[in-house]
PDB file of C-alpha atoms in Angstrom:
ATOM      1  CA  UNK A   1     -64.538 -41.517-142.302  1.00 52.00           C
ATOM      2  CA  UNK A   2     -62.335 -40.246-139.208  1.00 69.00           C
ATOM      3  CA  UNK A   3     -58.608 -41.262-139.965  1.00 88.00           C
ATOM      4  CA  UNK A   4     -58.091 -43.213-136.802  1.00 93.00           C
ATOM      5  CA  UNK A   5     -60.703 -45.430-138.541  1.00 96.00           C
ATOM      6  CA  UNK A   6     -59.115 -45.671-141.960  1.00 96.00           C
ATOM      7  CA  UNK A   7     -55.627 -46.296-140.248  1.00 97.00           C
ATOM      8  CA  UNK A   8     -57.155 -49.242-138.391  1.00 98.00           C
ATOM      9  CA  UNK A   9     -58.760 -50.324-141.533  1.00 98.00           C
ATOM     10  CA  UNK A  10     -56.118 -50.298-143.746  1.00 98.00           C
ATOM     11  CA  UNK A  11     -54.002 -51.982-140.830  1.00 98.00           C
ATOM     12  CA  UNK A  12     -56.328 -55.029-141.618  1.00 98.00           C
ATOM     13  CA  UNK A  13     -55.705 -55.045-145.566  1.00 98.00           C
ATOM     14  CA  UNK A  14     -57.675 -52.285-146.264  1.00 98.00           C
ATOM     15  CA  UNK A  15     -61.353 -51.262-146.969  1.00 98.00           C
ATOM     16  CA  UNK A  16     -61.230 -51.685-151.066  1.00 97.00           C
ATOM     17  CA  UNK A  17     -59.213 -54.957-150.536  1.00 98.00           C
ATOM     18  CA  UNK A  18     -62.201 -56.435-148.310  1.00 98.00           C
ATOM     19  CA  UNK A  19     -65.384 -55.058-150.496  1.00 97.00           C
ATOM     20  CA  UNK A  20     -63.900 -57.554-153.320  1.00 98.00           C
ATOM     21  CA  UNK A  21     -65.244 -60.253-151.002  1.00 98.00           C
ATOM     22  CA  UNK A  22     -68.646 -61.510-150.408  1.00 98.00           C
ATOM     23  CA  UNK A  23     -68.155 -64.294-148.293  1.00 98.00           C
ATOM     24  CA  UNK A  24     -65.365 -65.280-145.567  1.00 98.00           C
ATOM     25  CA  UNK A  25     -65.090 -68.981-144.291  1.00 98.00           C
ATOM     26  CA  UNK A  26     -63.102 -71.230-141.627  1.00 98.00           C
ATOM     27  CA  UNK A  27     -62.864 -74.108-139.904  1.00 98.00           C
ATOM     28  CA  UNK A  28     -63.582 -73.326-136.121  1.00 98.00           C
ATOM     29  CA  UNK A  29     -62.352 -75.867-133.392  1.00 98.00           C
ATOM     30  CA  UNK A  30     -63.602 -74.269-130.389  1.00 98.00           C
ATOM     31  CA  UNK A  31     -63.940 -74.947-126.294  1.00 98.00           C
ATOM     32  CA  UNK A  32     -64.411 -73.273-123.071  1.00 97.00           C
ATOM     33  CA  UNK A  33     -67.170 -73.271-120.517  1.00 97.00           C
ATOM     34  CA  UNK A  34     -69.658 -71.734-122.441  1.00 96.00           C
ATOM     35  CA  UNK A  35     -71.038 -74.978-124.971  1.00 97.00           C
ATOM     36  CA  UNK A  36     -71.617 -77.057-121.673  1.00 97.00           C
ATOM     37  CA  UNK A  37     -72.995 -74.520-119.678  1.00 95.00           C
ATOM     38  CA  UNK A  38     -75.410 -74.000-122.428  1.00 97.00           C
ATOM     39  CA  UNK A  39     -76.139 -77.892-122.770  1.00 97.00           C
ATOM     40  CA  UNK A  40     -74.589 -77.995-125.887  1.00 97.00           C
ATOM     41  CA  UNK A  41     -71.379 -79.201-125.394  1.00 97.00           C
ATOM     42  CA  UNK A  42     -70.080 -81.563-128.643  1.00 96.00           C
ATOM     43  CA  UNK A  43     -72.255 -79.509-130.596  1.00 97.00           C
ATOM     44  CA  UNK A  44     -70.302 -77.314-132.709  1.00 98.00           C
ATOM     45  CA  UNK A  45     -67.003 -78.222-131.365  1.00 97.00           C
ATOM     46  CA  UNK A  46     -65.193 -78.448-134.896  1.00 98.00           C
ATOM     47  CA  UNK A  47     -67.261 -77.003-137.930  1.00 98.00           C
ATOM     48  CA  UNK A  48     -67.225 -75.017-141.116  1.00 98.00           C
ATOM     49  CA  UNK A  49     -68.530 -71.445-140.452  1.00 98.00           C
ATOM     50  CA  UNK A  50     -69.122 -69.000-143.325  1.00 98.00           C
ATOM     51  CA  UNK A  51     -70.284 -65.562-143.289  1.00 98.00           C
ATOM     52  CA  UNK A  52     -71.317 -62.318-145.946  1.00 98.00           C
ATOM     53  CA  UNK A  53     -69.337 -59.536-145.953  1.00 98.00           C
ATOM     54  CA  UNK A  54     -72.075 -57.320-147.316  1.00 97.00           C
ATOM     55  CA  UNK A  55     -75.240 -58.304-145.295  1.00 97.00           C
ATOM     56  CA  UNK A  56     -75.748 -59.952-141.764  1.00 98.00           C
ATOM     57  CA  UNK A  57     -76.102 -63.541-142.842  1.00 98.00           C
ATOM     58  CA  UNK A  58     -73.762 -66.591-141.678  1.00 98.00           C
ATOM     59  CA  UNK A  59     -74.148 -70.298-141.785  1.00 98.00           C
ATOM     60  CA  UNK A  60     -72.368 -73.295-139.796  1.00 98.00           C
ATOM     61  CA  UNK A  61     -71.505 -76.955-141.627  1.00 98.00           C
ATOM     62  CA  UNK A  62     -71.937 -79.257-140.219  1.00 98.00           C
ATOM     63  CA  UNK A  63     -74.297 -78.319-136.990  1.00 98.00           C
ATOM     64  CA  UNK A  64     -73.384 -80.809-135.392  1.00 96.00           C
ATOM     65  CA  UNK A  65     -75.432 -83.934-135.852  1.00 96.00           C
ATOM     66  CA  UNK A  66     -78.865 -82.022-135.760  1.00 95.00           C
ATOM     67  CA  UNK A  67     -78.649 -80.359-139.243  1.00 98.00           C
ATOM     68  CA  UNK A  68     -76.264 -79.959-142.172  1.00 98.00           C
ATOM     69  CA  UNK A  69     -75.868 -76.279-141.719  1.00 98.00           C
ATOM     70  CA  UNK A  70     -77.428 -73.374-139.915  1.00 98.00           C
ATOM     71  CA  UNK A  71     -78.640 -70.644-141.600  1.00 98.00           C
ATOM     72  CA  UNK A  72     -78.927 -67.021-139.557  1.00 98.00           C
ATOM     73  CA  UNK A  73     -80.103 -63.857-140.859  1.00 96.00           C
ATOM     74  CA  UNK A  74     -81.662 -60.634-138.975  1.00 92.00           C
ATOM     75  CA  UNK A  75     -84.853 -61.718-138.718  1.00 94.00           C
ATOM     76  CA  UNK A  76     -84.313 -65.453-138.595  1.00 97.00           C
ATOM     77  CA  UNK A  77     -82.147 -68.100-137.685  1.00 98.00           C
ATOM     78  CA  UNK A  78     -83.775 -71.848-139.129  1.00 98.00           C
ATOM     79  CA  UNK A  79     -81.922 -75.671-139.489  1.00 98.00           C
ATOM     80  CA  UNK A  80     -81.199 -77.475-142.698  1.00 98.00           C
ATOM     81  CA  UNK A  81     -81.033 -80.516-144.223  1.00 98.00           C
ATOM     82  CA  UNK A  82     -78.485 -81.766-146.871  1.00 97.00           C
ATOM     83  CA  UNK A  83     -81.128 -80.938-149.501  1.00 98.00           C
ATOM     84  CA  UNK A  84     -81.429 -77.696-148.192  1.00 97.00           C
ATOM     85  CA  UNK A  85     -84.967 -77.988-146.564  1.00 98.00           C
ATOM     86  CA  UNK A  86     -85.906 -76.606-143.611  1.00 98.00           C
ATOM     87  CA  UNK A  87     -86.108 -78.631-140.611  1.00 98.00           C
ATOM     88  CA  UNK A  88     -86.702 -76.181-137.860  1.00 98.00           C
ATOM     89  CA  UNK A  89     -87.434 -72.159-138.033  1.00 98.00           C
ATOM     90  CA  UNK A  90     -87.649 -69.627-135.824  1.00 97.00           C
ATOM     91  CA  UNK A  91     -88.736 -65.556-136.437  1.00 97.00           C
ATOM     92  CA  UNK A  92     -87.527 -63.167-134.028  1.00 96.00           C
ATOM     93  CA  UNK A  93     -85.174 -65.319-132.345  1.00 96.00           C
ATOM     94  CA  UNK A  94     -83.796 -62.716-129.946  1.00 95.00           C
ATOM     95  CA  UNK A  95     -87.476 -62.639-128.586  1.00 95.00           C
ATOM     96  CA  UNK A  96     -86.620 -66.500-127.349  1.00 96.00           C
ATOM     97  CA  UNK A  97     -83.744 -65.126-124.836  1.00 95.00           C
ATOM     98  CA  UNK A  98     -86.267 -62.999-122.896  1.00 94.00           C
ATOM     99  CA  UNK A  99     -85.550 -63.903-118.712  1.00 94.00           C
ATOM    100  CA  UNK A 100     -82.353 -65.758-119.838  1.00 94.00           C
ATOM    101  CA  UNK A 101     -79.002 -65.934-117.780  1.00 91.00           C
ATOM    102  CA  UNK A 102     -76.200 -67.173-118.518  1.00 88.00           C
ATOM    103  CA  UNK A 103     -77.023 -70.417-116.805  1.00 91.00           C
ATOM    104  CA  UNK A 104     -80.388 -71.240-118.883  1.00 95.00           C
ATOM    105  CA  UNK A 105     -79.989 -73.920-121.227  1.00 96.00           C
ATOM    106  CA  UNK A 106     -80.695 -73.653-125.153  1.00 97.00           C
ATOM    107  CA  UNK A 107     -82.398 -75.164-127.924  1.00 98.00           C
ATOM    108  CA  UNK A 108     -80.564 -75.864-131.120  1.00 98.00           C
ATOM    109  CA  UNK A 109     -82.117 -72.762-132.983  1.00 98.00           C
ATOM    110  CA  UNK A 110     -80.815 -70.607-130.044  1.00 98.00           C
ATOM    111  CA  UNK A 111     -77.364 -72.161-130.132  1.00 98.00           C
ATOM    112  CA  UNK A 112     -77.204 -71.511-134.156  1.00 98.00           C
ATOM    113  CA  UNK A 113     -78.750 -68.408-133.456  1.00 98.00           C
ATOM    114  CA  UNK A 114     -76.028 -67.223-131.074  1.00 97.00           C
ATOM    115  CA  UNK A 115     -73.005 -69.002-133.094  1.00 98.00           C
ATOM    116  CA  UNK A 116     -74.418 -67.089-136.352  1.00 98.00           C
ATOM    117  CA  UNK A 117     -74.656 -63.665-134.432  1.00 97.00           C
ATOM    118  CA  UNK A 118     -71.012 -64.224-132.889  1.00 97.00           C
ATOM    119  CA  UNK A 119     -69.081 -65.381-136.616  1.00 98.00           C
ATOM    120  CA  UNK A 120     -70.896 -62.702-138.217  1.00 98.00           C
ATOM    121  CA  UNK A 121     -69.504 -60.157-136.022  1.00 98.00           C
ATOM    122  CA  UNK A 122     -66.115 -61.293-135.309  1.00 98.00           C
ATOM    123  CA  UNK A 123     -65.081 -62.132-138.937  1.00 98.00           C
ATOM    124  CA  UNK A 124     -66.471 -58.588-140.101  1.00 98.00           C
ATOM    125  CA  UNK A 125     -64.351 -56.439-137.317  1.00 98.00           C
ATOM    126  CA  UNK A 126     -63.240 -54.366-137.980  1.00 98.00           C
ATOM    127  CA  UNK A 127     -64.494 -53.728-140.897  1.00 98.00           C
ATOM    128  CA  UNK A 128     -68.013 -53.178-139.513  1.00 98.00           C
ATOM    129  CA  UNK A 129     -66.729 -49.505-138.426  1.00 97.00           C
ATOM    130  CA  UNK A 130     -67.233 -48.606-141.680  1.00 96.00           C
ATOM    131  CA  UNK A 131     -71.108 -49.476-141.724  1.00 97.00           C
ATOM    132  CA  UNK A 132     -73.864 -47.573-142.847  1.00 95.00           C
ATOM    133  CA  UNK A 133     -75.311 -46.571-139.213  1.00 97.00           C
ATOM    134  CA  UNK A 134     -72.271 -47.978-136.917  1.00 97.00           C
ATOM    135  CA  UNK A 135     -70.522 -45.087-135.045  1.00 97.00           C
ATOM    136  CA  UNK A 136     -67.429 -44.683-132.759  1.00 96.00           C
ATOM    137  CA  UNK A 137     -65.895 -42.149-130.667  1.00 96.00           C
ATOM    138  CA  UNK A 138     -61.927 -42.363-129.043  1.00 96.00           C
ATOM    139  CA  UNK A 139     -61.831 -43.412-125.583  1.00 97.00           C
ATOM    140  CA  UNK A 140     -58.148 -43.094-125.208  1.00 96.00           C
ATOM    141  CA  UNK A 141     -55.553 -44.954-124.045  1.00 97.00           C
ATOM    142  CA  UNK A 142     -55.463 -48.245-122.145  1.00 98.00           C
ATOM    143  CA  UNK A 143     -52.699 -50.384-121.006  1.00 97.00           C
ATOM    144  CA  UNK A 144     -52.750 -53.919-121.096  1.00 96.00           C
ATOM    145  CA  UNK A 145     -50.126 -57.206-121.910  1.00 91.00           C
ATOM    146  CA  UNK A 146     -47.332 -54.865-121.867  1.00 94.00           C
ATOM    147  CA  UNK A 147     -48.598 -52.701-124.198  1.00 96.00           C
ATOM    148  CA  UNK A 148     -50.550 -49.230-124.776  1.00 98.00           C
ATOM    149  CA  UNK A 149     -54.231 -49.797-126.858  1.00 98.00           C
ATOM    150  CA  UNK A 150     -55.730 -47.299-128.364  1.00 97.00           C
ATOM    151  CA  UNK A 151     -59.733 -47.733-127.123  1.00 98.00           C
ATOM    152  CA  UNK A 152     -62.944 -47.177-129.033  1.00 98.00           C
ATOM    153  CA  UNK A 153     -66.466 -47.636-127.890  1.00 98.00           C
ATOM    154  CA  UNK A 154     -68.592 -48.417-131.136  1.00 98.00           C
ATOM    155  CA  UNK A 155     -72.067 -48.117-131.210  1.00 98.00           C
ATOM    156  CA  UNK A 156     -74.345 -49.890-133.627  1.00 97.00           C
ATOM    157  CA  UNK A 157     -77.918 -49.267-135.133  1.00 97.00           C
ATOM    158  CA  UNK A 158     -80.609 -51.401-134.544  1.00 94.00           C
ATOM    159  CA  UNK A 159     -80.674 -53.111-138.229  1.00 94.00           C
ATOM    160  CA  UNK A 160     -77.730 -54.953-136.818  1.00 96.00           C
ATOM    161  CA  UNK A 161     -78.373 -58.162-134.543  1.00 95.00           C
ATOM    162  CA  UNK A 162     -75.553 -57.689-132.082  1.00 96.00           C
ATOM    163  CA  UNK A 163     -74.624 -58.808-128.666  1.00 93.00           C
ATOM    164  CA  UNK A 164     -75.427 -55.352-127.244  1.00 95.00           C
ATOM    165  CA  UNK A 165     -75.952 -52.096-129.112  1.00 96.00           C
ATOM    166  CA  UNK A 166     -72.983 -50.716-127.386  1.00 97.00           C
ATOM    167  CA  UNK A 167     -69.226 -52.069-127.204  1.00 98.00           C
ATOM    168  CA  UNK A 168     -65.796 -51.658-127.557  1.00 98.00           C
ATOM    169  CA  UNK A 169     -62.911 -52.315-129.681  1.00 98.00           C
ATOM    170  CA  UNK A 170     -58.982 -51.907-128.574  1.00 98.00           C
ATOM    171  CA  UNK A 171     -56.258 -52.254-131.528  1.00 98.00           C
ATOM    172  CA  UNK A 172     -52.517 -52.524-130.751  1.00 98.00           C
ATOM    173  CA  UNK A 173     -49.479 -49.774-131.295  1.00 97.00           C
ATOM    174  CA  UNK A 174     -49.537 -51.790-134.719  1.00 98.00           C
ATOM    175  CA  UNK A 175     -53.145 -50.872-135.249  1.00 98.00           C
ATOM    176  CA  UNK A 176     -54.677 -54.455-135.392  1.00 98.00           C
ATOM    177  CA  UNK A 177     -57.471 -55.253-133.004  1.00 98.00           C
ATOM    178  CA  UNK A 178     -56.225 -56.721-130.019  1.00 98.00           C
ATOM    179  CA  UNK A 179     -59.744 -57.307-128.092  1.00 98.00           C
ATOM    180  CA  UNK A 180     -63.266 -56.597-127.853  1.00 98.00           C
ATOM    181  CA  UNK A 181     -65.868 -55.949-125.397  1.00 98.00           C
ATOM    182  CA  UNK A 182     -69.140 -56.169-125.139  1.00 97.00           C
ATOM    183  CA  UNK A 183     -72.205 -57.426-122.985  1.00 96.00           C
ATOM    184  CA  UNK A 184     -74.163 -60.467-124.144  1.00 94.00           C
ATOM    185  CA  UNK A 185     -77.900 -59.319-123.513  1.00 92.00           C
ATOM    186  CA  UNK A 186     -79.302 -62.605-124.445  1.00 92.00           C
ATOM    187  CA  UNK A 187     -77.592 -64.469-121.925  1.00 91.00           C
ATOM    188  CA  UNK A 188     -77.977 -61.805-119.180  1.00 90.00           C
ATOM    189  CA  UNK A 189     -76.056 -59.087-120.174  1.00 92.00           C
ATOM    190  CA  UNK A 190     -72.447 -61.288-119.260  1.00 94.00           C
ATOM    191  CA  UNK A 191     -69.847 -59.077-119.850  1.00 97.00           C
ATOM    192  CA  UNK A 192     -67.302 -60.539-121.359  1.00 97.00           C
ATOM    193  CA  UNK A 193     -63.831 -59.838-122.704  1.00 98.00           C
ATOM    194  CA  UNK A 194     -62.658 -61.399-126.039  1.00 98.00           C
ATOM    195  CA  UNK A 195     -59.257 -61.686-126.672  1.00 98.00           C
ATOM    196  CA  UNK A 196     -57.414 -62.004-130.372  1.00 98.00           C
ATOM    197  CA  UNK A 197     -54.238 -63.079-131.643  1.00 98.00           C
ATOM    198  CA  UNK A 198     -52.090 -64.978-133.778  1.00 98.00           C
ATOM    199  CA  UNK A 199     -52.312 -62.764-136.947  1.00 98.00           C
ATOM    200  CA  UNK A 200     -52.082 -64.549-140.607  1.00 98.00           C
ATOM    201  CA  UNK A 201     -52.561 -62.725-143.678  1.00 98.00           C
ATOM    202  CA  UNK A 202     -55.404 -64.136-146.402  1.00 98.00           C
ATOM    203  CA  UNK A 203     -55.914 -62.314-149.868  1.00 98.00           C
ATOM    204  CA  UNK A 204     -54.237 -59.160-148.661  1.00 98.00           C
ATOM    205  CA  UNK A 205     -56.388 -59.277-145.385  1.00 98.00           C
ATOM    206  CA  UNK A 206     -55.121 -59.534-141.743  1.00 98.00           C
ATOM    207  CA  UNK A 207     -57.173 -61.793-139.721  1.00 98.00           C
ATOM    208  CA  UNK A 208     -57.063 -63.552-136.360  1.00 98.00           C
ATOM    209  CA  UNK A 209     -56.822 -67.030-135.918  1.00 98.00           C
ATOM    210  CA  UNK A 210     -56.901 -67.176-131.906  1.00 98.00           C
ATOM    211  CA  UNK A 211     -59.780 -65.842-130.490  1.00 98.00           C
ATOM    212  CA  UNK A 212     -60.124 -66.658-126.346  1.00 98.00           C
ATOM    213  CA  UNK A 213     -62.785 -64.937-124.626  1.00 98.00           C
ATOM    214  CA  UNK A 214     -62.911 -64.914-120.685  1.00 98.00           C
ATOM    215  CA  UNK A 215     -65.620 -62.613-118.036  1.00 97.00           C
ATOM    216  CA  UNK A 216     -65.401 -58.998-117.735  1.00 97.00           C
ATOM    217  CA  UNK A 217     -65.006 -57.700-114.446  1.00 97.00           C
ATOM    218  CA  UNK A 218     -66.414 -53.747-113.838  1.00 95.00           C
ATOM    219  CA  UNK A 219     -63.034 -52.817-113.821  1.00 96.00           C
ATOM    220  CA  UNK A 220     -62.310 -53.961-117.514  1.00 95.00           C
ATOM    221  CA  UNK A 221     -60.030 -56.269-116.303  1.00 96.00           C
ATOM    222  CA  UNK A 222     -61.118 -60.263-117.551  1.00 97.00           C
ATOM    223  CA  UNK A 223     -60.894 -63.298-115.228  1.00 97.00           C
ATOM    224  CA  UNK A 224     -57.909 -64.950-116.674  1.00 94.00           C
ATOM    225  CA  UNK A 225     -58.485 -68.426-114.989  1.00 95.00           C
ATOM    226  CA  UNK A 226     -62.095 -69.002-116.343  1.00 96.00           C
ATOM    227  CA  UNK A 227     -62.286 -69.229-120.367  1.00 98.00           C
ATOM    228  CA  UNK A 228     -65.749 -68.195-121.637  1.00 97.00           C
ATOM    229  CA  UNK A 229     -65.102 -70.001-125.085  1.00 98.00           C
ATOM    230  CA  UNK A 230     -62.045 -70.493-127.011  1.00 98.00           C
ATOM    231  CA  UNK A 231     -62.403 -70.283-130.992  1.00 98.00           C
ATOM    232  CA  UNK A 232     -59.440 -71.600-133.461  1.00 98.00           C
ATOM    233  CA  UNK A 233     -59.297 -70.960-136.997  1.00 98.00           C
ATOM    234  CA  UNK A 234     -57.814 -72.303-139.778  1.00 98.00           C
ATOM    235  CA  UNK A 235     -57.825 -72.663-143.455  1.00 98.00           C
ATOM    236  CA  UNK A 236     -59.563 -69.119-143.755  1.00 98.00           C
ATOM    237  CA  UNK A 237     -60.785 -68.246-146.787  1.00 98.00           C
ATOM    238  CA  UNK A 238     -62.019 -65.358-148.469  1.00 98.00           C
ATOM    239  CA  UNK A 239     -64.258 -65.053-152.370  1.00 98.00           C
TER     240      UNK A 239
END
């Protein structure tokens, strides 16, 4: 592993510190355009989301009044009760996006589907640059809030469900992540920028409790007055 890679990591808390874990969890209170847009507005607006560390799975509790939890994996997302039986299913679920924009409503599967793929990701970065099969490369410098970023575009294999095979990661003079990009394909490649902050530390890892994402314009540059989705953590765990 390049250093720029283990300095960002060990920024965070450190690779060894975060293999000890299996799981991470949070409460989520979250907003923005996106739930309505979607027709799913209410939905998952304050929740329980908790994710593996050391395979793509992640779950959401309550989903809202449809299920007791969500459960997503790579080649499924379904909807459970409280006794853990399965009240809805679907295989392949990126296969159900195909034609979408970023107008087109969704079912519930879709919804958990998306909110699994999302938590997965975010709660793993960036600690998902040192994946089997995930590669980077420096793209330099890039100044934003006042400050100089350092800029990596990350590419990930296809075992991974992602929002798009290719995106990018900035971390801060301090080395913590400061924002990601990337394009969501299954609601019409929207470009979007997603914006961190608010730092707390939890078992020796650094983690984000702010997240505020916002479009993407082709010069990098978000549209501050329109907020994608806005995601609040608290009482973050890790075991």
């Amino acid at each position: 592993m390049k250093t720029l890679v283990q300095d960002i990591l060990a920024a965070h808390g450190g690779l060894d510190t975060w293999r000890r874990f299996r799981h991470a969890s949070a409460t989520l209170d979250q907003g923005g355009a996106l739930w309505g847009l979607k027709g799913k507005a209410g939905v998952l607006d304050r929740t329980t989301v908790t994710v593996a560390t050391d395979a793509q799975w992640a779950a959401h509790a309550p989903f809202g009044e449809v299920a007791a939890r969500s459960d997503f994996t790579t080649p499924r997302i379904a909807l459970l009760d409280a006794d853990e039986r399965v009240l809805d299913s679907l295989d392949d679920p990126r296969r159900s996006f195909a034609g979408h924009t970023l107008e087109t409503p969704w079912s519930d599967l879709q919804l958990a589907f998306f909110a699994g793929c999302a938590m997965w990701t975010y709660l793993n970065t960036p600690f998902l640059l040192a994946w089997e099969g995930v590669e980077w490369e420096d793209a330099g410098a890039w100044d934003e809030n006042g400050e100089t970023w350092r800029k990596l575009i990350v590419r990930y294999p296809a075992s991974l469900e992602v929002f798009s095979e290719v995106q990018a990661i900035y971390v801060g003079p301090d080395l913590l992540v400061r924002r990601l990009d990337y394009d969501v394909e299954i609601a019409g490649n929207t470009p979007g920028a997603h914006y961190v902050s608010d730092y707390t530390t939890v078992s020796g890892i650094r983690i984000p409790t702010k997240r505020r994402i916002y479009p993407r314009q082709p010069d990098g540059q978000r549209v501050a007055d329109l907020l994608v989705v806005s995601i609040d953590l608290s009482d973050i765990r890790l075991s």
